[in-house]
XYZ file of C-alpha atoms in Angstrom:
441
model
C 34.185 -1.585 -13.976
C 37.541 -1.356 -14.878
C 38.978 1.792 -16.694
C 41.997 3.492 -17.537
C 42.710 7.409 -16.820
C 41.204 9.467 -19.521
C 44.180 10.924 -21.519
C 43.811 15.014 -23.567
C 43.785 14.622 -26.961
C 45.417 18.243 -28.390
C 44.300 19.785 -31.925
C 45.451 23.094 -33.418
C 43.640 26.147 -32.934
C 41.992 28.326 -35.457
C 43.236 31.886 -36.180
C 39.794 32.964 -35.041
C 39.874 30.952 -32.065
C 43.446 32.438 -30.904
C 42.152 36.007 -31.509
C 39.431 35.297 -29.001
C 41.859 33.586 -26.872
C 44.265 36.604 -26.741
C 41.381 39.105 -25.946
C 40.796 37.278 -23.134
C 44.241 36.464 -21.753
C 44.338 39.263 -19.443
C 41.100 38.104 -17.712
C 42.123 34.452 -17.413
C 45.912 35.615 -16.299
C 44.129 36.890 -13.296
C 41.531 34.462 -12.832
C 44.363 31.746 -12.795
C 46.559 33.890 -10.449
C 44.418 33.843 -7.609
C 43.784 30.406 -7.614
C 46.409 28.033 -5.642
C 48.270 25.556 -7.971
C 46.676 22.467 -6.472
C 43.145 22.519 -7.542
C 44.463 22.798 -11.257
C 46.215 20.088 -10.688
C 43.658 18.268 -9.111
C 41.468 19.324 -11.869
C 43.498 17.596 -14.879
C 44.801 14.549 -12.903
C 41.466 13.576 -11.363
C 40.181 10.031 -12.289
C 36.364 9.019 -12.643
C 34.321 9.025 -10.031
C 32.659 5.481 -8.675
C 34.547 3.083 -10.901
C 38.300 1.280 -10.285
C 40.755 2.999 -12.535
C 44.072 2.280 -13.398
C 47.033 5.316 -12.639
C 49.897 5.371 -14.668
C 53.037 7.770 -13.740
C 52.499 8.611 -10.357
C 56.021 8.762 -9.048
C 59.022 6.651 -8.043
C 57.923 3.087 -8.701
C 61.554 1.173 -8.366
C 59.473 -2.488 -8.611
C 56.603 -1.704 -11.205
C 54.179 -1.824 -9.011
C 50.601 -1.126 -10.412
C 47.491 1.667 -9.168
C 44.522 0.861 -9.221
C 42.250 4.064 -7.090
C 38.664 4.254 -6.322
C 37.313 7.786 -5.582
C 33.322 7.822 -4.359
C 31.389 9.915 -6.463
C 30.545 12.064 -2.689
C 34.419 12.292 -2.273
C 34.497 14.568 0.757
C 36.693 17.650 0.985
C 40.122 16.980 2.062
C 39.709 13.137 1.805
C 41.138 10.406 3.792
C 43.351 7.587 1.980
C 42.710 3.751 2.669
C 45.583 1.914 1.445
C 44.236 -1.618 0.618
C 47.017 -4.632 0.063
C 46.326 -7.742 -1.793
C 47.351 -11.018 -0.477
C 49.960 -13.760 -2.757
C 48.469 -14.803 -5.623
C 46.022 -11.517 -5.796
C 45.456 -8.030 -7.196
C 44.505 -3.935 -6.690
C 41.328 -5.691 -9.072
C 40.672 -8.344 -6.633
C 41.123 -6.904 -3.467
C 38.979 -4.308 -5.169
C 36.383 -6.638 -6.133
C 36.594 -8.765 -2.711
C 36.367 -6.837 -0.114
C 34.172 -3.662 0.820
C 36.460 -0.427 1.231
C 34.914 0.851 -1.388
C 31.647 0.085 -0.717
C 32.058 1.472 2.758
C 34.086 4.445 0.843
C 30.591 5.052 -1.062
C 29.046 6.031 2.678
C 32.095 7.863 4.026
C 33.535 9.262 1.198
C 37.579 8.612 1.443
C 39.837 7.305 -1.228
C 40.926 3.783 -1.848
C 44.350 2.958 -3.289
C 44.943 -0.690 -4.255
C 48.504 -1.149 -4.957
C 48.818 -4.732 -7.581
C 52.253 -6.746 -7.642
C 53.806 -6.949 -11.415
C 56.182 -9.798 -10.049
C 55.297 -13.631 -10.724
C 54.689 -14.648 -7.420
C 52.084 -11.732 -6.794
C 53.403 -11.351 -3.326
C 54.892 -8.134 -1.743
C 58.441 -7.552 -0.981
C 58.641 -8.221 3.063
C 61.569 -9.407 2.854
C 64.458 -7.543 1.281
C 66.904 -4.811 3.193
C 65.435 -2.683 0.176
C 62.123 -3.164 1.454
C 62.588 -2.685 5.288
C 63.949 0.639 5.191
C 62.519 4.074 4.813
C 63.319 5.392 1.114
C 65.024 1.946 0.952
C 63.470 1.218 -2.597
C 60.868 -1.778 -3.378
C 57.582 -2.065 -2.823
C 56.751 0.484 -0.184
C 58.327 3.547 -2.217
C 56.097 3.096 -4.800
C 53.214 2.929 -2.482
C 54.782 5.888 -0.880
C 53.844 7.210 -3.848
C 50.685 6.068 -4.768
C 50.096 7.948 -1.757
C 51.625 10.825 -2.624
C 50.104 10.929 -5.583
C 46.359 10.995 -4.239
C 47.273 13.826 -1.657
C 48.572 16.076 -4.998
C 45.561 15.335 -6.710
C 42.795 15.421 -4.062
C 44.394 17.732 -1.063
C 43.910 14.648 0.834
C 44.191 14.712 4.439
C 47.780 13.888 5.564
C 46.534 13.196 9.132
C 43.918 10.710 8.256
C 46.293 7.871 5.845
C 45.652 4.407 6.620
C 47.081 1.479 5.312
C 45.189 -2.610 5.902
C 46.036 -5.981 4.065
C 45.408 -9.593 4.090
C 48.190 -12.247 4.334
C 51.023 -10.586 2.255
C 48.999 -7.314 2.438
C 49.269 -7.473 6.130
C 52.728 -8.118 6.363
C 53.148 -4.713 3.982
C 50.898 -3.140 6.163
C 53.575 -3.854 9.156
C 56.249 -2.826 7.109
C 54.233 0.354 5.764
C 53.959 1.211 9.335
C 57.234 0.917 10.006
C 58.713 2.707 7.209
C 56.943 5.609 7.227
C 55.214 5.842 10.456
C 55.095 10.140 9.654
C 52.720 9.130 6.534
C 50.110 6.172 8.181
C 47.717 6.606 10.891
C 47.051 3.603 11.796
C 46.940 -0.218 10.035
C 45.008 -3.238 10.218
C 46.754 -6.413 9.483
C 45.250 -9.224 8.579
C 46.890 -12.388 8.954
C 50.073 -11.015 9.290
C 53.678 -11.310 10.789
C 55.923 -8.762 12.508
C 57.776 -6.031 10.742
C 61.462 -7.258 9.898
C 60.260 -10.772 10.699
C 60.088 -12.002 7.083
C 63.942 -10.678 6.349
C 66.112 -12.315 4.015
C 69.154 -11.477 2.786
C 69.387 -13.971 0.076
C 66.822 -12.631 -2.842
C 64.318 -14.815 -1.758
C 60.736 -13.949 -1.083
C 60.129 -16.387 1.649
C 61.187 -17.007 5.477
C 60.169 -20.437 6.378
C 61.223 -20.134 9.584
C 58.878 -16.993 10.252
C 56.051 -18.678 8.532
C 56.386 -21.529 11.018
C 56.126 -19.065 14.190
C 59.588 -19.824 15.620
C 61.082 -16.215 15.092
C 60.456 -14.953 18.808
C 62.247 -11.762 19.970
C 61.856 -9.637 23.119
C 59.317 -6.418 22.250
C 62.375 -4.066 22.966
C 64.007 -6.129 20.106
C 61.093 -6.161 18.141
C 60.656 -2.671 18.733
C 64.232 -1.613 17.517
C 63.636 -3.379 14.103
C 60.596 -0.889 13.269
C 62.446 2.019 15.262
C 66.081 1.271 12.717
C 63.508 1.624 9.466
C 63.556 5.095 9.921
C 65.827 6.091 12.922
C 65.187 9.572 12.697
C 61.777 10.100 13.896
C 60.786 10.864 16.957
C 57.159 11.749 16.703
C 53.782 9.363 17.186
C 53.638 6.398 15.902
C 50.477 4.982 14.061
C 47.976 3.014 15.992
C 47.990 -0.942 14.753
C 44.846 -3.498 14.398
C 45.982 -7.063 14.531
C 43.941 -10.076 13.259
C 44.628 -13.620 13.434
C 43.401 -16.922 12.927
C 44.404 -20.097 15.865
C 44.574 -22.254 13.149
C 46.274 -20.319 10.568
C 48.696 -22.937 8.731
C 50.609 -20.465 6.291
C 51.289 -18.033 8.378
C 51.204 -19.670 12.319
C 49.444 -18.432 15.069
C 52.509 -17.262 17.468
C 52.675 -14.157 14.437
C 50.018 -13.041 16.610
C 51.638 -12.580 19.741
C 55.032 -11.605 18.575
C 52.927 -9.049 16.240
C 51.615 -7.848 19.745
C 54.804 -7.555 21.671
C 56.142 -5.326 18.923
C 53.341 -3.023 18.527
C 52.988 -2.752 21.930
C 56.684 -1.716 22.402
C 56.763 0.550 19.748
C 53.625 2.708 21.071
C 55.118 2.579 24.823
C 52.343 0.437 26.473
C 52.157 -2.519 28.518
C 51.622 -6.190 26.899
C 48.980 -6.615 29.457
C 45.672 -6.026 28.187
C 43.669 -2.984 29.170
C 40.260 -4.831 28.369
C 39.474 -8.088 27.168
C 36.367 -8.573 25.303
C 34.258 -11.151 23.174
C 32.774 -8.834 19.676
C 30.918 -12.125 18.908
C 31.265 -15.825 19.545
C 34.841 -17.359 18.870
C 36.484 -13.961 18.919
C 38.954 -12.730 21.604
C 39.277 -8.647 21.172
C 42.165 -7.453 23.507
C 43.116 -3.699 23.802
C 46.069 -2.159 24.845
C 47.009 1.487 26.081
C 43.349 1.940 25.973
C 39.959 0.838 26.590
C 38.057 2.822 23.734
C 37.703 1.835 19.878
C 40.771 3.652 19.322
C 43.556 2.337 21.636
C 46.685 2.068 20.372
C 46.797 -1.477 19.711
C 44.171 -3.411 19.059
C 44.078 -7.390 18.911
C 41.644 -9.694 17.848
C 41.915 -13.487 17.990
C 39.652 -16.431 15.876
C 39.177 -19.359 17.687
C 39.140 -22.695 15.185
C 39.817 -20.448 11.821
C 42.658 -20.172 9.209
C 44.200 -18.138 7.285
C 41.973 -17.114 4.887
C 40.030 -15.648 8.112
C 38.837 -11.959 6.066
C 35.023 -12.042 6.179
C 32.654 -9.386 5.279
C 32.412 -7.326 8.493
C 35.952 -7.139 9.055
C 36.376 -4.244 6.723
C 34.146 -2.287 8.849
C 36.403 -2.716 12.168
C 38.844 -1.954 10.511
C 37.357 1.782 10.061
C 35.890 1.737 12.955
C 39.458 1.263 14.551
C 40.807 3.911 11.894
C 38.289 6.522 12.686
C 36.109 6.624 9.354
C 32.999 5.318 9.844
C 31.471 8.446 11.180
C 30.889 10.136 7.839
C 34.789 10.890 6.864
C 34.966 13.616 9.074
C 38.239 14.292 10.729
C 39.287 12.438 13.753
C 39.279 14.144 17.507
C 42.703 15.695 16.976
C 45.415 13.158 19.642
C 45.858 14.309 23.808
C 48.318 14.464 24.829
C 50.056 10.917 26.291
C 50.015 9.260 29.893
C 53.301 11.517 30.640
C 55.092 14.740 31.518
C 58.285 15.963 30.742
C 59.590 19.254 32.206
C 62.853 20.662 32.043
C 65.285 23.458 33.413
C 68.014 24.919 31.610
C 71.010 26.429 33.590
C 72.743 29.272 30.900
C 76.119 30.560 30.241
C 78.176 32.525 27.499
C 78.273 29.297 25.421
C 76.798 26.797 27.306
C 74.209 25.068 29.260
C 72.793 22.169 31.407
C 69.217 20.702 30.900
C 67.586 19.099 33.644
C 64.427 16.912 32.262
C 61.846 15.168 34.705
C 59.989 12.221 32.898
C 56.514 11.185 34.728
C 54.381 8.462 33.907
C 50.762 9.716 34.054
C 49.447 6.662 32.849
C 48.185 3.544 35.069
C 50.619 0.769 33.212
C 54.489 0.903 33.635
C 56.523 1.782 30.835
C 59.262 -0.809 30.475
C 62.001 0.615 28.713
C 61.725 4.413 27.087
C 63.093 6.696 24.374
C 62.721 10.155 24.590
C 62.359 12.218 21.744
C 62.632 16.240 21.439
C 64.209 18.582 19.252
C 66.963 20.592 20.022
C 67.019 24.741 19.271
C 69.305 25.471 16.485
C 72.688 25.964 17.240
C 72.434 23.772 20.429
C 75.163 20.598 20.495
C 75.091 18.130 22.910
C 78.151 17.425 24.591
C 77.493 15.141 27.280
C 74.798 13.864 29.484
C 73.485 11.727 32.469
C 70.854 9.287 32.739
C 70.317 7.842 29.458
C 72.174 7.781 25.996
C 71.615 11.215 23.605
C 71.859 10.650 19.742
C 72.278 12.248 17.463
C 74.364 15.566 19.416
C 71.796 17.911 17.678
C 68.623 18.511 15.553
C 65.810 15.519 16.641
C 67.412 13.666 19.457
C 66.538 11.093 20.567
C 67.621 9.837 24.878
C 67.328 6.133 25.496
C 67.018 4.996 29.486
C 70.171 3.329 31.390
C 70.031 0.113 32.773
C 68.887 0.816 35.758
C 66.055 3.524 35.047
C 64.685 1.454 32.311
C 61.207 1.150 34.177
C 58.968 3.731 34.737
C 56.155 2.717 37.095
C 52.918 4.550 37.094
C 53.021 7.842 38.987
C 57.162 8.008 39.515
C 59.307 10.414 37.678
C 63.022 9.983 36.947
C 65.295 12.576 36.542
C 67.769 13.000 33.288
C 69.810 15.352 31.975
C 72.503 16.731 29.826
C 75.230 19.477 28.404
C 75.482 21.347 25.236
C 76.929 24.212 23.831
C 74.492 26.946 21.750
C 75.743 30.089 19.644
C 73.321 32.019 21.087
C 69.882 30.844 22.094
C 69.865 28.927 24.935
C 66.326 27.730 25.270
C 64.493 24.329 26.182
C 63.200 21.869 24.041
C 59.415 22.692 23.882
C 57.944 19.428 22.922
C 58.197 15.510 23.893
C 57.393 11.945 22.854
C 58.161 9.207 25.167
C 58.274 5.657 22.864
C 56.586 8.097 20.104
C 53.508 8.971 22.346
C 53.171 12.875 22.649
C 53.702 13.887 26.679
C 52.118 16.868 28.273
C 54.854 20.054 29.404
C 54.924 22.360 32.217
């Protein structure tokens, strides 16, 4: 069923009525003050439970993008937030109607968003600079907030936002990833392509050469494309599913792979598979930086099928991968990653030296790394050995040299660098390394 969002209708109040309203003023004044601003607003922005309903003014929407939300009627506390993408040609209503998030929201009690093209062609913008940048405009701001929107209303859990798609879905859910890897937890793509591979800088909607499977980059390339969406972070990065089809003819097969060697770049683990597995008969499931149902990438192949390769099942994986299928219950909060960073700081009036160890703790090598910490305010960098340190101050981020770009399993390089402080010359006290957290001491 397909509703809009009830609207207030307002009608003047009797003199009798606004007597009894003023007696109890003082009593609701207090009532209302102890009660955080949220849940009001929760209260007279919440949408019907169990039925697809339209929302209307729910922030920056630079391409007129449509909402369509379904909230179970056992909506759990804190919720978590499925972002579902419809393919060319499709809807929020039909990728509603078509696949089962939110049936499988009815058991586990998150909240579906179904974001629905206004444009002619139906398909999401993949393509433009707007698009492939954080805050850039297009399409993925107004998801942003859609979003945004359903964590006002609902106090939805920021830690548990997920994003999937199908054909152009998946390629948003790529881009989605890439833009705002601080909002998404993780993202199943479903007959996909790359983030960035789809660019044009021409106004048009469609990469031919993409499509065809002849854009091939190294993963450090690949990786820099999602990295330059939003080059300021330096925290995790969201976990990625990846589905394909070997006989996909919109969308070719080699997607797949290059799909892989960026994902696997981006998280900082190897391209060689940590287990290979067969869910059922024509499927080839490979996992990488981990063995469990949450690894950081996760691959799955479909011998002799297309690209209209969703089936019912998928949807469920795709949970399963996300975390949700356990009752909507929060996730095991992350470990810390397969490295250690400590550092030394040598002090003077207005100065200092850092001196950082990196360790891989992990069994795969880590072929080139970027460092992420935050600097103490007031600290500047001012020079440095051992890798490249930008920005000077605030979240830095140190890429590796030439020739300390590999890091095998169980070695630890040494880095360093200078910068002045006005007064508090302490370490950095936390790490990523390729946006996975790393243990300190």
């Amino acid at each position: 069923m397909l509703t809009t969002a009830p609207h207030s209708v307002r009608r003047p109040l009797r003199p009798a009525v606004l007597a009894f309203v003023a007696a109890l003023l003082p009593l609701l004044v207090a009532t209302v003050l102890g009660a955080p601003p949220a849940s009001a607003a929760a209260r007279s922005q919440a949408v019907p439970t169990a039925q697809l309903t339209e929302v209307t003014d729910f922030g920056s929407n630079p391409s007129n993008l449509r909402m369509y939300v379904y909230v179970p009627d056992g909506v759990t506390a804190n919720p978590a937030v499925v972002v579902a993408v419809h393919y060319c040609t499709g809807s929020g209503p039909a990728m509603y109607s078509g696949t089962e998030f939110a049936s499988l929201a009815d058991r586990h009690g998150y909240i579906v968003v179904y974001p629905s093209v206004t444009r002619s062609s139906k398909c999401f913008d993949v393509s433009s600079p707007q698009a492939l940048r954080r805050g850039g405009g297009s399409d993925p701001v107004g998801i942003k907030s859609m979003v945004d929107w359903v964590v006002r209303t609902y106090q939805a859990d920021t830690s548990r936002i997920f994003a999937t798609g199908i054909s152009s879905g998946a390629m948003m859910t790529n881009v989605l990833l890439g833009d705002y890897p601080d909002v998404f937890a993780a993202g199943a793509a479903f007959a996909g392509v790359p983030f960035g591979c789809f660019a044009t800088t021409d106004g048009s909607e469609w990469n031919s050469a993409c499509a065809n499977g002849t854009v091939t980059r190294t993963p450090q390339a690949w990786g820099d494309l999602v990295r330059g969406a939003h080059p300021g972070h330096s925290g995790p990065r969201p976990r990625m599913q990846l589905w394909h089809g070997t006989e996909d003819d919109t969308l070719r097969y080699p997607n797949f792979g290059e799909e892989i060697k960026q994902w696997t770049n981006v998280l900082g683990v190897s391209q060689t598979p940590a287990v290979t597995d067969t869910p059922q008969p024509g499927w080839t499931r490979t996992r990488y930086g981990g063995t469990g149902d949450r690894a950081p990438v996760e691959a799955i192949s479909l011998r002799g099928v297309g690209h209209n390769l969703y089936t019912t099942g998928m949807a469920a994986r795709a949970l399963t991968f996300f975390g949700l299928d356990g009752g909507g219950g929060p996730t095991p909060q992350p470990q810390p990653g397969p490295c250690k960073v400590t550092v030394t700081t040598n002090a003077w009036n207005t100065g200092l030296t850092a001196t950082v160890t990196i360790t891989n703790t992990g069994t795969t090598a880590v072929d080139g790394w970027r460092l992420g910490f935050t600097l103490p305010a007031g600290q500047t960098v001012t020079g440095g050995w051992g890798a490249t340190y930008t920005p000077s101050s605030g979240a830095v981020t140190a890429v590796n040299a030439s020739y300390n770009a590999r890091l095998a399993p169980g070695t630890s390089i040494g880095i360093g660098y200078q910068a002045n402080h006005t007064g508090n010359a302490a370490p950095p006290t936390a790490f990523t390394l390729n946006g996975t957290a790393c243990s300190t001491g």
